[in-house]
Coordinates of N, CA and C in Angstrom, one line a residue:
M1 N 129.1 -33.4 18.5 CA 130.6 -32.5 18.0 C 130.4 -31.8 18.3
V2 N 129.4 -31.0 18.3 CA 130.0 -29.6 18.8 C 130.4 -30.1 20.3
F3 N 130.1 -30.8 21.0 CA 131.2 -31.1 22.5 C 132.7 -31.4 22.6
T4 N 133.0 -32.3 20.8 CA 134.6 -32.7 21.2 C 135.1 -30.9 20.6
A5 N 134.3 -30.4 19.4 CA 134.8 -28.9 19.5 C 134.7 -28.4 20.3
L6 N 134.3 -27.8 21.5 CA 134.3 -27.1 22.7 C 135.3 -27.6 23.5
A7 N 135.3 -28.8 23.9 CA 136.1 -29.7 24.3 C 137.8 -29.1 24.0
A8 N 138.3 -29.0 22.8 CA 139.1 -29.0 21.9 C 139.7 -28.0 22.4
T9 N 139.0 -26.8 21.6 CA 139.0 -25.1 22.0 C 139.0 -24.4 23.4
V10 N 138.8 -25.5 24.2 CA 139.4 -25.0 25.7 C 139.7 -25.4 25.8
G11 N 140.4 -26.9 25.9 CA 141.8 -27.6 25.8 C 142.9 -26.5 25.4
L12 N 142.5 -26.2 24.0 CA 143.6 -25.7 22.9 C 143.6 -24.1 23.5
L13 N 142.4 -23.3 24.7 CA 142.7 -22.0 25.9 C 143.7 -21.9 27.0
L14 N 143.5 -23.3 27.4 CA 143.7 -23.7 28.9 C 145.6 -24.0 27.9
A15 N 146.2 -24.5 27.4 CA 147.3 -24.9 27.2 C 147.8 -23.0 26.8
G16 N 147.1 -22.2 26.2 CA 147.8 -21.4 25.3 C 147.8 -20.2 27.0
F17 N 146.9 -20.2 27.8 CA 147.0 -19.9 29.4 C 148.6 -20.7 30.2
S18 N 148.4 -21.2 29.6 CA 149.5 -22.3 30.1 C 150.8 -21.5 30.0
T19 N 150.8 -21.7 28.2 CA 152.9 -20.9 27.9 C 152.4 -19.9 28.0
V20 N 151.7 -18.8 28.4 CA 152.2 -17.6 28.5 C 152.1 -18.0 29.9
A21 N 151.5 -18.4 31.0 CA 152.3 -18.2 32.2 C 153.7 -18.8 32.6
T22 N 154.1 -19.8 31.4 CA 155.6 -20.3 31.9 C 156.1 -19.7 31.3
R23 N 156.1 -18.3 29.9 CA 156.8 -17.4 29.3 C 157.3 -16.2 31.1
S24 N 156.3 -16.5 30.9 CA 156.6 -15.0 32.2 C 157.2 -15.9 33.5
A25 N 157.2 -16.4 34.0 CA 157.5 -17.2 35.1 C 159.9 -17.1 33.8
A26 N 159.5 -17.3 32.7 CA 160.9 -18.2 32.5 C 161.5 -16.8 32.4
E27 N 160.8 -15.2 32.1 CA 161.5 -14.0 32.2 C 161.8 -13.8 33.3
A28 N 161.2 -13.8 35.0 CA 161.7 -13.7 35.8 C 162.7 -14.6 36.2
L29 N 163.2 -15.6 35.8 CA 164.1 -16.6 36.0 C 165.2 -16.4 35.4
A30 N 164.5 -15.4 34.6 CA 166.0 -14.8 33.6 C 166.6 -13.9 34.6
R31 N 166.0 -12.9 34.6 CA 166.3 -11.9 35.5 C 166.7 -12.0 36.9
D32 N 166.6 -12.7 36.8 CA 166.9 -13.1 38.7 C 167.7 -14.3 38.9
I33 N 167.8 -14.9 37.4 CA 169.5 -15.5 37.5 C 170.4 -14.2 37.2
A34 N 170.4 -13.1 36.8 CA 171.3 -12.5 36.0 C 171.5 -11.6 37.2
R35 N 170.7 -11.4 37.9 CA 170.8 -10.4 39.0 C 171.8 -10.4 40.2
V36 N 171.6 -12.6 40.1 CA 173.2 -12.7 41.1 C 174.1 -13.3 40.0
E37 N 173.9 -13.3 39.1 CA 175.3 -13.5 38.6 C 175.7 -12.0 39.1
A38 N 175.9 -11.5 38.6 CA 175.6 -10.2 38.4 C 176.5 -8.8 39.4
L39 N 175.9 -10.3 40.9 CA 176.5 -9.6 42.6 C 177.5 -11.1 42.6
G40 N 177.6 -11.5 42.0 CA 179.1 -12.6 42.1 C 178.6 -13.6 43.2
G41 N 176.9 -14.3 42.5 CA 176.7 -15.1 43.1 C 176.5 -16.6 42.6
D42 N 176.5 -17.9 42.5 CA 176.1 -18.6 41.3 C 174.9 -18.9 41.0
G43 N 173.8 -18.0 39.6 CA 172.8 -17.9 38.8 C 172.7 -19.6 38.7
R44 N 173.7 -20.3 37.9 CA 173.5 -22.2 38.3 C 172.4 -23.0 39.3
A45 N 173.3 -22.6 40.5 CA 172.5 -22.9 41.7 C 171.2 -22.3 41.3
L46 N 170.7 -20.8 41.3 CA 169.7 -20.5 41.7 C 168.7 -21.4 40.5
A47 N 168.9 -21.5 39.7 CA 167.8 -22.2 38.2 C 167.6 -23.7 38.8
G48 N 169.2 -24.5 39.3 CA 168.3 -25.7 39.9 C 167.9 -25.5 40.2
D49 N 167.4 -24.3 41.5 CA 166.5 -24.7 42.6 C 165.4 -24.4 42.3
R50 N 165.2 -23.8 41.6 CA 163.1 -23.5 41.1 C 163.3 -23.9 40.2
E51 N 164.4 -24.2 39.3 CA 163.1 -24.3 37.2 C 164.3 -25.6 37.3
P52 N 164.3 -27.4 37.4 CA 164.5 -28.3 37.4 C 165.0 -28.4 36.0
E53 N 163.8 -28.2 35.2 CA 164.1 -28.6 33.5 C 164.5 -28.0 33.0
A54 N 164.5 -26.5 33.5 CA 164.9 -25.1 32.4 C 166.3 -25.4 32.0
Q55 N 166.6 -24.9 31.0 CA 168.2 -24.8 30.5 C 168.6 -23.4 30.0
V56 N 170.0 -23.4 31.1 CA 170.0 -21.6 31.7 C 171.5 -21.6 30.2
S57 N 171.8 -20.5 30.1 CA 172.7 -20.1 29.4 C 173.7 -18.8 30.1
I58 N 174.8 -18.7 30.3 CA 175.1 -18.0 30.9 C 176.6 -17.0 30.3
A59 N 176.4 -16.0 30.3 CA 178.1 -15.3 29.1 C 177.7 -13.9 29.2
P60 N 179.3 -14.1 30.4 CA 179.8 -12.8 30.7 C 179.7 -12.1 28.7
I61 N 179.4 -11.1 28.9 CA 179.6 -9.6 27.6 C 180.0 -8.2 28.1
T62 N 180.0 -7.5 27.4 CA 180.5 -6.3 27.3 C 179.8 -5.0 26.9
V63 N 179.3 -4.3 27.3 CA 178.3 -3.1 26.8 C 178.6 -1.9 27.4
A64 N 178.7 -1.4 26.0 CA 179.3 0.3 26.5 C 180.6 0.3 27.3
G65 N 181.4 -0.4 27.4 CA 182.4 -0.6 28.2 C 182.7 -1.4 29.2
H66 N 181.7 -2.1 29.8 CA 181.4 -2.1 31.2 C 181.2 -3.4 30.7
D67 N 181.6 -4.3 32.1 CA 181.1 -5.8 32.3 C 179.5 -6.2 32.7
A68 N 179.0 -7.1 31.5 CA 177.2 -7.5 32.0 C 176.9 -9.3 32.2
V69 N 176.4 -9.5 32.1 CA 175.8 -11.0 31.8 C 174.5 -11.0 31.5
S70 N 174.6 -12.1 30.3 CA 173.8 -12.2 29.5 C 173.3 -13.7 30.2
V71 N 171.4 -14.1 29.8 CA 171.3 -15.3 30.6 C 170.2 -15.2 29.7
E72 N 170.1 -16.8 28.8 CA 168.9 -17.3 28.7 C 168.6 -18.0 29.0
V73 N 167.6 -18.4 29.3 CA 166.2 -20.1 29.9 C 165.4 -20.0 28.6
R74 N 165.6 -21.6 29.0 CA 164.5 -22.3 27.7 C 163.9 -23.3 28.7
Q75 N 162.4 -22.9 28.4 CA 161.7 -24.0 29.7 C 160.7 -24.8 28.4
P76 N 160.2 -25.8 28.8 CA 159.6 -26.4 28.0 C 157.8 -25.9 28.2
A77 N 157.1 -25.4 27.8 CA 155.1 -25.6 28.0 C 154.7 -26.3 27.3
A78 N 153.2 -25.7 27.7 CA 151.8 -26.4 27.3 C 152.1 -26.8 25.9
L79 N 152.4 -25.7 25.1 CA 152.2 -25.6 23.7 C 153.6 -26.0 22.3
F80 N 154.7 -24.9 23.3 CA 155.9 -25.1 22.4 C 156.3 -24.8 23.8
D81 N 158.3 -24.9 23.0 CA 159.0 -24.1 24.4 C 159.4 -22.8 24.3
V82 N 159.8 -21.8 25.5 CA 160.1 -21.6 25.4 C 161.1 -20.0 25.5
T83 N 161.5 -19.4 25.1 CA 162.6 -18.6 25.5 C 162.3 -17.3 26.4
A84 N 163.1 -17.0 27.0 CA 163.5 -15.8 28.0 C 164.9 -15.3 28.0
S85 N 165.2 -13.9 27.9 CA 166.8 -13.8 28.1 C 166.6 -12.4 28.7
A86 N 167.2 -12.1 29.2 CA 168.3 -10.4 30.3 C 169.4 -10.8 30.4
T87 N 169.8 -8.9 30.2 CA 171.4 -9.0 30.7 C 171.3 -7.7 31.3
I88 N 172.5 -7.8 32.1 CA 172.4 -6.9 33.7 C 173.9 -6.7 33.3
V89 N 174.9 -5.5 34.0 CA 175.4 -4.9 34.3 C 175.9 -5.4 35.7
V90 N 177.6 -6.1 35.5 CA 177.8 -6.0 36.3 C 178.3 -5.9 37.7
E91 N 177.8 -5.6 38.9 CA 178.4 -4.2 40.4 C 179.9 -4.8 40.0
P92 N 180.4 -3.4 40.4 CA 181.7 -3.0 41.2 C 182.4 -4.2 41.8
E93 N 183.6 -4.3 42.0 CA 183.3 -4.6 43.3 C 183.8 -3.2 44.7
S94 N 184.1 -3.4 45.6 CA 184.4 -2.2 46.4 C 185.2 -2.4 47.4

């Protein structure tokens, strides 16, 4: 019985670490997609290349009178789905 409890505890710890790592990866992906979109690139293509199973939402917004891009990424993780978001001001065209 002790081994069962130990195995369950270790399993939950590993799933928790995996979920935290997935959250960190989702934050990085959201930030990178926002950067690509702000520079006029295709953020959805980047998301499809790096994390095909991620659900990505990209929306143009206005922040303090400036055009910006808001990105939300939802990824499945070991314990539950994680969500990350990033917002960045669009680079002016020169």
